[in-house]
């Protein structure tokens, strides 16, 4: 909900401040429709594009200069006008990764024209520095949205706002908010999984519904619940399990208490919940299947002005049941740890303001069964229990036109083989970086960058000794590494130039060209569930390259359409081993409120 056109506050020392929303409408809007139709092959009249400026500005009218009426103001109060612009539609639902967003957003803008809770400097960018995932008008976690401002009763132009704040008492201290998402996804693969999965020319389709309610009892207590159901179909489909076809069940159900302690905004969350307080290249929301990732347990957090801490202990939700409301806890898979994020003092670089965040974290996994298995000699899979201890740091932020993120993780732990209980130590690592710049005074809002990732490999032929293969089992962000999902964060080196342009306030286009190598030729090529088994022996290091493009169109506040296309071109050595190049296309049509 946008601020009212003008709000005037009278300072007792005769200073007057005017807060106004400044909307810019130009003739360019009319020219957007045919271009969008060409880009997305839709009729030009599908929806009205968003409008408004990209950033807030500050203008001051000093004493002694002309005011709006053209008169001198020497004897009048000082006027300061702050323009809070409408949010660009493409930032309605920001994606993960603070670097390379379609447009930059300040923390003040996120609070004024978005719906994130007030976390101070941690609201900057896409808001994920606060630890609750990206939040714009809507968030990846709907309970991270703050709709309490609707309590003022100001008129809204959005018909769905009547569902976002419903007072249950006369005072309005007890209220409920509803949220919902329906996603239609279809994708085509000419040679699925590098040619190892049949049939060829597979077309799959999935639909999911996520609908929730958020009950607030005063400012210190809330209850959140969310339901999920999903289905899948298509031609030549494969891999449909309980995370694609799901009868009605509880996706999230938790209680949260909030209070102020030691000068910090503090909270405790207990129950089934999403967890997003980790780098998205390490752990995210399980985007490809219909059913997102959820956890059962507790989380506690404290947020000060420039530092925050977070601790958690979870077991994974057991979501493999095919009956209604039968999901329970999977005690064989655990996630636990803590995170500290520090926001150093702001600075100036190349004449522009800059800021950054420094994360230091420990994240532990416990895995068993097929998720805990490792690659063994002769292409076998060795089952056992797998404990991984991740100690990591990440530094990310903005320095003038530069945007950056660099992180490193050392992964220790122990693997115990199921057949004989033999213990093997783990020593693995990951190094991740993205560096880019926004071209100044560019009408396309161009961002140019380079992404590099290294995930250590080991030696699958070893029957004992230290394991060197890094694993990241909890669904890193799908499009961070490879939109096809054929590659995963194990035994991999990736180098990817990228360019993003945002020619309109509602449309953003990204082109990316990743190249992939194995870190160790003694370890297989890994996929999201295990590792590849080719007909022949793959001896090479270079896996291939996957040029890819994405087009995101925020049609209006509630409807978006995102498309991805990629051509995975396998190397000659991989082709000789039985791999195959292939084309991948995915379309996502999403309604949310």
XYZ file of C-alpha atoms in Angstrom:
593
model
C 0.000 0.000 0.000
C 1.507 3.325 -1.021
C 1.741 6.413 1.192
C -0.927 9.058 0.836
C -0.156 11.810 -1.685
C 0.825 14.268 0.990
C 1.292 14.006 4.715
C 2.236 17.201 6.580
C 3.870 17.185 9.985
C 4.213 20.417 11.964
C 7.464 20.805 13.852
C 7.114 22.798 17.040
C 10.080 24.925 15.963
C 8.155 26.097 12.878
C 9.693 23.562 10.484
C 7.357 21.789 8.151
C 8.024 18.416 6.522
C 5.986 17.159 3.630
C 5.942 13.481 2.671
C 4.478 12.833 -0.715
C 4.309 10.100 -3.294
C 5.582 11.300 -6.625
C 4.333 9.333 -9.600
C 5.891 9.796 -13.001
C 3.787 8.908 -15.996
C 5.267 9.376 -19.425
C 4.349 8.555 -22.976
C 6.845 5.693 -22.850
C 4.240 3.502 -21.187
C 2.160 3.263 -24.321
C 5.154 2.067 -26.292
C 5.841 -0.850 -23.935
C 2.977 -3.053 -25.108
C 4.150 -4.073 -28.592
C 7.650 -4.766 -27.288
C 6.289 -6.993 -24.526
C 4.117 -8.778 -27.025
C 7.138 -9.434 -29.187
C 9.205 -10.667 -26.235
C 6.609 -12.907 -24.707
C 4.327 -13.760 -27.644
C 1.235 -12.580 -25.853
C -1.441 -10.144 -26.993
C -0.505 -6.639 -26.102
C -3.653 -6.112 -24.099
C -3.109 -8.883 -21.526
C -2.369 -6.554 -18.655
C -1.550 -3.033 -17.667
C 2.139 -2.462 -17.050
C 3.336 -0.851 -13.864
C 4.466 2.721 -13.742
C 6.495 4.977 -11.513
C 10.072 5.930 -10.908
C 12.832 3.646 -9.747
C 14.218 5.326 -6.665
C 13.421 7.786 -3.939
C 15.085 11.150 -3.886
C 15.417 13.993 -1.445
C 14.885 17.619 -2.342
C 15.273 20.560 0.015
C 14.016 24.105 -0.487
C 16.345 26.347 1.545
C 15.085 29.483 3.273
C 15.114 32.549 1.082
C 14.324 30.744 -2.167
C 11.018 30.530 -3.988
C 8.384 28.147 -2.711
C 5.798 26.336 -4.857
C 3.788 29.549 -5.270
C 6.835 31.487 -6.422
C 7.053 33.713 -3.314
C 10.047 34.314 -1.097
C 10.244 32.106 1.990
C 12.629 34.094 4.156
C 9.940 34.502 6.794
C 8.347 31.112 6.181
C 9.192 27.698 7.644
C 11.780 25.523 5.874
C 10.235 22.987 3.492
C 11.784 19.550 2.948
C 10.093 17.383 0.334
C 10.818 13.645 0.265
C 9.572 11.780 -2.792
C 8.622 8.160 -2.123
C 7.997 6.554 -5.481
C 5.766 3.583 -6.333
C 7.616 0.291 -6.275
C 8.780 -0.917 -9.705
C 6.549 -3.903 -10.586
C 9.533 -6.151 -11.355
C 10.538 -5.840 -7.678
C 7.126 -6.999 -6.426
C 8.541 -10.449 -5.690
C 12.360 -10.227 -5.629
C 14.470 -13.299 -6.318
C 17.212 -14.589 -4.046
C 20.824 -13.392 -4.175
C 21.336 -9.712 -3.317
C 23.660 -9.159 -6.309
C 22.204 -8.453 -9.739
C 18.603 -7.672 -8.867
C 16.670 -6.025 -11.735
C 16.768 -2.681 -9.899
C 18.368 -1.475 -6.707
C 16.147 -0.818 -3.713
C 17.116 1.023 -0.541
C 15.984 -0.078 2.896
C 13.730 2.985 3.196
C 12.058 2.149 -0.107
C 11.525 -1.470 0.922
C 9.712 -0.281 4.022
C 7.692 2.471 2.331
C 6.553 0.663 -0.796
C 7.111 -2.954 0.251
C 5.855 -5.074 3.111
C 8.938 -6.153 5.019
C 9.076 -5.769 8.781
C 11.268 -2.954 10.046
C 14.731 -4.503 10.405
C 16.628 -1.240 9.901
C 19.681 -1.500 7.644
C 18.904 -5.184 7.049
C 15.952 -4.110 4.860
C 18.371 -3.045 2.141
C 18.531 -4.683 -1.280
C 16.098 -7.562 -1.593
C 15.733 -7.720 2.192
C 17.280 -11.164 2.615
C 20.014 -9.775 4.899
C 17.390 -9.798 7.678
C 17.366 -13.607 7.567
C 13.807 -14.262 6.405
C 14.313 -14.475 2.648
C 13.674 -11.881 -0.062
C 10.678 -9.603 0.571
C 9.137 -6.981 -1.703
C 5.402 -6.456 -1.842
C 5.356 -10.221 -1.291
C 7.996 -12.515 0.140
C 9.203 -16.053 -0.466
C 8.030 -16.676 3.107
C 4.584 -15.008 3.331
C 4.870 -14.696 7.108
C 7.864 -12.364 6.567
C 5.439 -9.754 5.185
C 4.124 -6.958 7.425
C 0.594 -5.794 6.573
C -0.124 -3.975 9.841
C -0.004 -0.589 8.078
C -3.429 -1.348 6.628
C -4.752 -0.848 10.150
C -4.939 2.902 9.481
C -7.908 2.249 7.211
C -6.493 4.239 4.322
C -8.202 3.488 1.025
C -6.365 1.022 -1.197
C -6.657 0.443 -4.925
C -5.776 -3.248 -4.555
C -8.913 -5.386 -4.088
C -6.897 -8.140 -2.369
C -5.890 -5.822 0.467
C -9.193 -6.626 2.169
C -7.700 -10.092 2.811
C -4.377 -8.819 4.115
C -5.640 -7.103 7.265
C -8.902 -8.218 8.892
C -9.385 -6.874 12.449
C -11.003 -9.330 14.844
C -11.393 -6.895 17.750
C -12.613 -3.317 17.920
C -9.141 -2.039 18.800
C -7.557 -3.896 15.888
C -4.891 -5.486 18.104
C -6.081 -8.943 17.099
C -6.121 -9.405 13.344
C -5.660 -12.010 10.647
C -4.027 -11.897 7.230
C -4.476 -14.380 4.388
C -1.926 -15.274 1.716
C -1.999 -17.464 -1.352
C -0.078 -18.697 -4.348
C -1.023 -20.832 -7.343
C 1.817 -21.771 -9.673
C 1.493 -23.367 -13.112
C 4.831 -24.701 -14.342
C 5.635 -26.596 -17.502
C 8.988 -27.548 -18.922
C 10.432 -29.369 -21.914
C 13.701 -31.316 -22.173
C 14.964 -32.779 -25.432
C 17.611 -34.959 -23.706
C 16.829 -35.021 -19.979
C 19.675 -35.274 -17.480
C 22.477 -35.079 -20.074
C 20.897 -37.910 -22.040
C 20.818 -40.397 -19.144
C 17.071 -40.118 -18.472
C 14.431 -41.493 -20.835
C 12.236 -40.743 -22.676
C 13.674 -38.050 -24.889
C 11.624 -34.940 -25.673
C 9.983 -35.023 -22.270
C 7.296 -32.482 -21.438
C 6.195 -32.084 -17.833
C 3.543 -29.972 -16.157
C 3.015 -29.145 -12.500
C 0.495 -27.136 -10.510
C 0.636 -26.248 -6.839
C -1.433 -24.285 -4.348
C -0.049 -22.700 -1.180
C -2.644 -20.872 0.936
C -2.116 -19.608 4.459
C -3.417 -17.566 7.380
C -1.424 -15.391 9.785
C -3.172 -14.650 13.110
C -1.709 -11.825 15.217
C -2.694 -11.504 18.880
C -1.271 -8.179 19.936
C 2.301 -7.337 19.018
C 3.935 -10.261 20.834
C 2.162 -13.407 19.629
C 1.244 -14.856 16.248
C 0.139 -18.172 14.753
C 0.833 -19.037 11.123
C -0.503 -21.942 9.093
C -0.181 -22.856 5.426
C -1.745 -25.654 3.360
C -0.295 -27.270 0.246
C -1.611 -29.501 -2.497
C -0.104 -30.261 -5.890
C -0.351 -32.413 -8.992
C 1.739 -33.217 -12.070
C 1.136 -34.523 -15.583
C 2.551 -34.151 -19.104
C 3.937 -36.367 -21.848
C 7.010 -38.518 -21.324
C 7.166 -37.350 -17.725
C 9.603 -38.735 -15.179
C 10.599 -38.290 -11.563
C 7.137 -37.566 -10.182
C 7.108 -38.340 -6.477
C 5.455 -36.957 -3.372
C 7.056 -33.543 -3.894
C 5.243 -33.223 -7.245
C 1.944 -34.941 -6.459
C 0.655 -33.999 -3.048
C -2.690 -34.376 -1.373
C -3.773 -31.634 1.015
C -1.365 -31.274 3.935
C 0.160 -28.789 6.364
C 3.137 -27.117 4.720
C 3.772 -24.767 7.650
C 2.286 -24.464 11.139
C 4.092 -22.525 13.860
C 3.757 -20.123 16.755
C 6.002 -17.090 17.150
C 6.578 -14.847 20.144
C 8.253 -11.442 19.846
C 9.680 -9.058 22.391
C 12.433 -6.486 22.933
C 15.430 -7.756 24.887
C 18.807 -6.113 25.471
C 17.922 -3.456 22.924
C 17.211 -6.028 20.203
C 14.066 -7.028 18.343
C 13.854 -10.648 19.419
C 11.728 -13.625 18.510
C 11.244 -17.361 18.949
C 9.526 -19.539 16.313
C 8.427 -23.093 17.089
C 6.796 -25.545 14.705
C 6.866 -26.385 10.993
C 8.385 -23.544 8.988
C 10.438 -22.354 6.040
C 14.074 -21.573 6.750
C 16.018 -19.161 4.541
C 18.791 -17.746 6.752
C 21.691 -19.119 4.715
C 23.339 -18.161 1.428
C 20.917 -19.198 -1.310
C 23.745 -20.963 -3.147
C 23.974 -23.269 -0.120
C 20.375 -23.778 1.009
C 17.058 -22.479 -0.250
C 13.392 -23.238 -0.745
C 13.300 -26.283 -3.107
C 11.931 -24.410 -6.113
C 11.820 -27.058 -8.857
C 9.308 -29.529 -7.346
C 5.809 -28.435 -6.392
C 6.279 -28.868 -2.634
C 8.771 -26.442 -1.029
C 11.200 -27.495 1.663
C 9.972 -27.209 5.251
C 11.424 -27.963 8.670
C 10.126 -28.923 12.120
C 11.782 -27.422 15.168
C 12.666 -24.035 16.620
C 14.452 -20.857 15.704
C 15.456 -17.861 17.844
C 16.719 -14.486 16.633
C 17.820 -11.058 17.877
C 18.239 -7.981 15.662
C 20.102 -4.868 16.799
C 20.884 -1.730 14.800
C 23.857 -3.206 12.918
C 24.195 -6.771 14.092
C 21.860 -9.727 14.297
C 22.150 -13.313 15.531
C 20.081 -16.374 14.713
C 20.109 -19.965 15.991
C 18.049 -23.020 14.991
C 17.584 -26.760 15.384
C 15.344 -28.593 12.890
C 14.428 -31.985 11.547
C 13.199 -32.157 7.973
C 9.484 -32.585 7.355
C 8.739 -36.109 6.129
C 6.661 -35.249 3.072
C 6.681 -38.622 1.282
C 3.204 -39.667 2.397
C 0.409 -39.806 -0.196
C -2.505 -39.447 2.215
C -4.106 -36.233 3.434
C -2.494 -34.617 6.496
C 0.009 -37.428 6.997
C 3.293 -35.476 6.859
C 5.363 -36.035 9.997
C 8.985 -35.506 11.074
C 12.000 -37.070 9.401
C 14.410 -37.494 12.305
C 17.038 -39.036 10.012
C 17.651 -35.618 8.412
C 18.611 -32.679 10.614
C 19.639 -29.060 10.157
C 21.105 -27.006 12.995
C 23.423 -24.075 13.530
C 23.745 -20.328 14.055
C 24.456 -17.197 12.054
C 25.763 -13.738 12.861
C 25.404 -10.863 10.399
C 27.195 -7.557 10.898
C 26.488 -4.408 8.905
C 29.731 -2.363 8.943
C 29.497 1.430 8.770
C 28.436 2.833 5.418
C 31.149 4.245 3.186
C 31.734 6.183 -0.030
C 33.253 4.652 -3.171
C 33.710 6.405 -6.527
C 31.714 9.309 -5.169
C 28.710 7.129 -4.342
C 27.415 5.636 -1.129
C 28.114 2.017 -0.296
C 27.221 -0.571 2.318
C 27.941 -4.213 3.043
C 27.009 -7.179 5.219
C 29.358 -9.762 6.716
C 27.901 -13.183 7.563
C 29.657 -15.719 9.782
C 27.861 -19.028 10.256
C 27.981 -22.631 11.325
C 25.464 -24.959 9.656
C 25.342 -28.658 10.455
C 23.662 -31.479 8.504
C 22.846 -35.027 9.503
C 21.904 -37.273 6.576
C 21.132 -40.963 6.241
C 19.733 -43.401 3.705
C 19.950 -42.357 0.063
C 20.586 -38.691 0.952
C 23.610 -39.673 3.026
C 25.144 -41.980 0.402
C 28.478 -41.247 -1.274
C 30.005 -42.330 -4.589
C 32.032 -45.527 -4.340
C 34.366 -47.639 -6.503
C 33.114 -48.823 -9.880
C 30.159 -46.451 -10.041
C 28.560 -47.868 -6.900
C 26.695 -45.916 -4.249
C 27.823 -46.466 -0.648
C 25.069 -45.959 1.910
C 25.630 -44.688 5.404
C 25.106 -41.841 7.838
C 26.675 -38.537 6.872
C 27.406 -35.685 9.282
C 28.600 -32.438 7.699
C 29.767 -29.394 9.677
C 29.911 -26.206 7.599
C 31.913 -23.228 8.844
C 31.554 -20.298 6.496
C 31.674 -16.572 5.860
C 30.143 -14.331 3.209
C 30.713 -10.652 2.493
C 28.274 -8.937 0.157
C 27.121 -5.436 -0.578
C 27.198 -2.377 -2.823
C 30.135 -0.054 -3.509
C 29.053 2.722 -5.851
C 28.195 1.046 -9.170
C 29.811 -2.227 -8.001
C 27.815 -5.081 -6.454
C 29.654 -8.005 -4.918
C 29.285 -11.232 -2.973
C 32.153 -13.487 -1.960
C 31.954 -16.454 0.377
C 33.850 -19.505 1.512
C 32.819 -22.669 3.358
C 34.936 -25.398 4.911
C 32.987 -28.620 5.343
C 34.141 -31.141 7.914
C 32.364 -34.116 9.426
C 32.292 -37.889 9.371
C 30.744 -40.612 7.198
C 29.864 -43.997 8.723
C 29.338 -46.798 6.253
C 26.112 -48.711 6.853
C 27.567 -52.161 6.107
C 30.439 -52.109 8.619
C 30.143 -48.816 10.572
C 33.596 -47.778 9.366
C 34.173 -44.065 9.963
C 35.752 -41.746 7.383
C 36.536 -38.100 8.021
C 35.348 -35.342 5.699
C 37.355 -32.337 4.532
C 35.747 -30.383 1.685
C 35.217 -26.771 0.676
C 33.252 -24.340 -1.479
C 34.194 -20.877 -2.785
C 31.479 -18.692 -4.310
C 31.657 -15.195 -5.751
C 29.658 -12.801 -7.890
C 31.056 -9.455 -8.988
C 29.324 -6.990 -11.259
C 28.541 -3.375 -12.035
C 25.542 -1.316 -13.057
C 26.276 0.814 -16.070
C 25.702 4.496 -15.232
C 23.013 6.546 -16.960
C 21.749 3.533 -18.864
C 18.100 3.394 -19.920
C 18.178 -0.426 -19.880
C 19.360 -0.505 -16.239
C 22.137 -2.843 -17.361
C 24.000 -5.040 -14.885
C 27.132 -6.872 -16.104
C 28.873 -9.433 -13.934
C 30.850 -12.641 -13.511
C 29.900 -15.531 -11.247
C 32.454 -18.144 -10.177
C 31.901 -21.224 -8.034
C 34.216 -24.000 -6.879
C 32.932 -27.113 -5.072
C 35.605 -29.609 -4.100
C 35.667 -33.189 -5.332
C 37.282 -36.330 -3.994
C 38.232 -39.808 -5.156
C 35.350 -42.249 -5.557
C 37.793 -45.168 -5.832
C 38.921 -44.760 -2.227
C 37.442 -47.259 0.213
C 38.870 -45.494 3.244
C 40.561 -42.240 4.133
C 39.297 -38.666 4.026
C 36.314 -37.786 1.817
C 36.887 -34.615 -0.190
C 33.535 -34.198 -1.970
C 31.506 -31.177 -0.884
C 27.742 -31.728 -0.642
C 24.858 -29.258 -0.501
C 21.781 -31.472 -0.119
C 19.098 -28.915 0.724
C 18.132 -27.436 -2.630
C 20.225 -24.348 -3.354
C 18.470 -21.725 -5.453
C 17.623 -23.385 -8.775
C 18.823 -20.659 -11.118
C 21.958 -19.708 -9.215
C 24.176 -22.393 -10.736
C 22.310 -23.854 -13.706
C 18.695 -23.321 -14.691
C 18.477 -26.870 -16.124
C 19.349 -28.316 -12.665
C 21.603 -30.843 -14.441
C 24.582 -29.591 -12.425
C 24.785 -29.498 -8.647
C 27.172 -28.222 -5.994
C 29.596 -31.173 -5.813
C 32.928 -31.722 -7.608
C 32.302 -28.731 -9.833
C 34.009 -25.598 -11.118
C 31.782 -23.017 -12.782
C 32.596 -19.762 -14.564
C 29.625 -17.713 -15.788
C 29.559 -14.239 -17.381
C 26.103 -12.669 -17.140
C 24.182 -9.615 -18.296
C 20.833 -8.398 -16.985
C 18.767 -5.634 -18.544
C 15.512 -4.166 -17.265
C 14.119 -2.188 -20.208
C 10.751 -1.624 -18.542
C 9.650 -1.374 -14.937
C 7.835 -4.698 -15.264
C 10.236 -6.696 -17.468
C 13.743 -7.993 -16.809
C 15.926 -10.152 -19.064
C 19.051 -12.056 -18.036
C 21.568 -13.799 -20.289
C 24.123 -16.094 -18.688
C 26.839 -18.334 -20.142
C 28.163 -20.851 -17.572
C 31.005 -23.242 -18.336
C 31.455 -26.350 -16.183
C 34.451 -28.513 -15.239
C 34.962 -31.298 -12.755
C 37.174 -30.331 -9.833
C 38.510 -33.909 -9.667
C 38.555 -36.402 -12.549
C 38.536 -39.182 -9.941
C 35.033 -38.217 -8.823
C 31.856 -38.517 -10.935
C 29.666 -35.732 -12.287
C 26.963 -35.081 -9.699
C 23.295 -34.238 -10.152
C 20.641 -33.088 -7.670
C 19.936 -36.672 -6.571
C 23.172 -38.654 -6.611
C 25.596 -38.839 -9.517
C 25.511 -39.630 -13.234
C 26.214 -43.097 -14.587
C 27.134 -42.899 -18.255
C 27.361 -45.866 -20.614
C 31.107 -45.353 -20.978
C 33.887 -44.041 -18.783
C 34.055 -40.249 -18.686
C 37.737 -39.365 -18.316
C 37.671 -35.664 -19.137
C 37.593 -32.609 -16.903
C 35.485 -30.260 -19.034
C 31.773 -31.142 -18.746
C 30.253 -28.590 -21.084
C 28.554 -25.216 -21.249
C 24.962 -24.116 -20.894
C 24.118 -20.705 -22.391
C 20.786 -19.655 -20.936
C 18.341 -16.777 -20.906
C 15.420 -15.789 -18.702
C 12.591 -13.299 -19.171
C 10.578 -12.170 -16.142
C 7.368 -10.198 -16.636
C 5.441 -8.924 -13.625
C 2.120 -8.507 -15.443
C 0.492 -6.819 -12.470
C 0.816 -6.926 -8.698
C -0.564 -10.458 -8.492
C 0.348 -12.199 -11.748
C 3.797 -12.941 -13.146
C 5.190 -14.951 -16.022
C 8.808 -16.126 -16.050
C 10.463 -18.164 -18.795
C 13.844 -19.893 -18.972
C 15.592 -21.441 -21.951
C 18.975 -23.159 -22.103
C 21.021 -25.273 -24.462
C 23.331 -27.599 -22.519
C 26.233 -28.417 -24.829
C 28.210 -31.392 -23.520
C 31.937 -31.771 -24.161
C 33.400 -34.193 -26.704
C 34.719 -36.443 -23.929
C 31.313 -36.587 -22.286
C 29.624 -37.354 -25.605
C 32.047 -40.237 -26.136
C 31.119 -41.554 -22.681
C 27.423 -41.575 -23.580
C 26.301 -38.096 -22.579
C 24.231 -35.890 -24.846
C 23.572 -32.213 -25.454
C 20.002 -31.040 -24.997
C 17.564 -28.141 -24.992
C 15.687 -27.063 -21.879
C 12.686 -24.719 -21.606
C 10.624 -23.798 -18.549
C 7.594 -21.541 -18.077
C 6.136 -20.356 -14.759
C 2.791 -18.592 -14.545
C 2.135 -17.502 -10.952
C -0.762 -15.862 -9.144
C -0.188 -14.673 -5.572
C -1.668 -12.339 -3.011
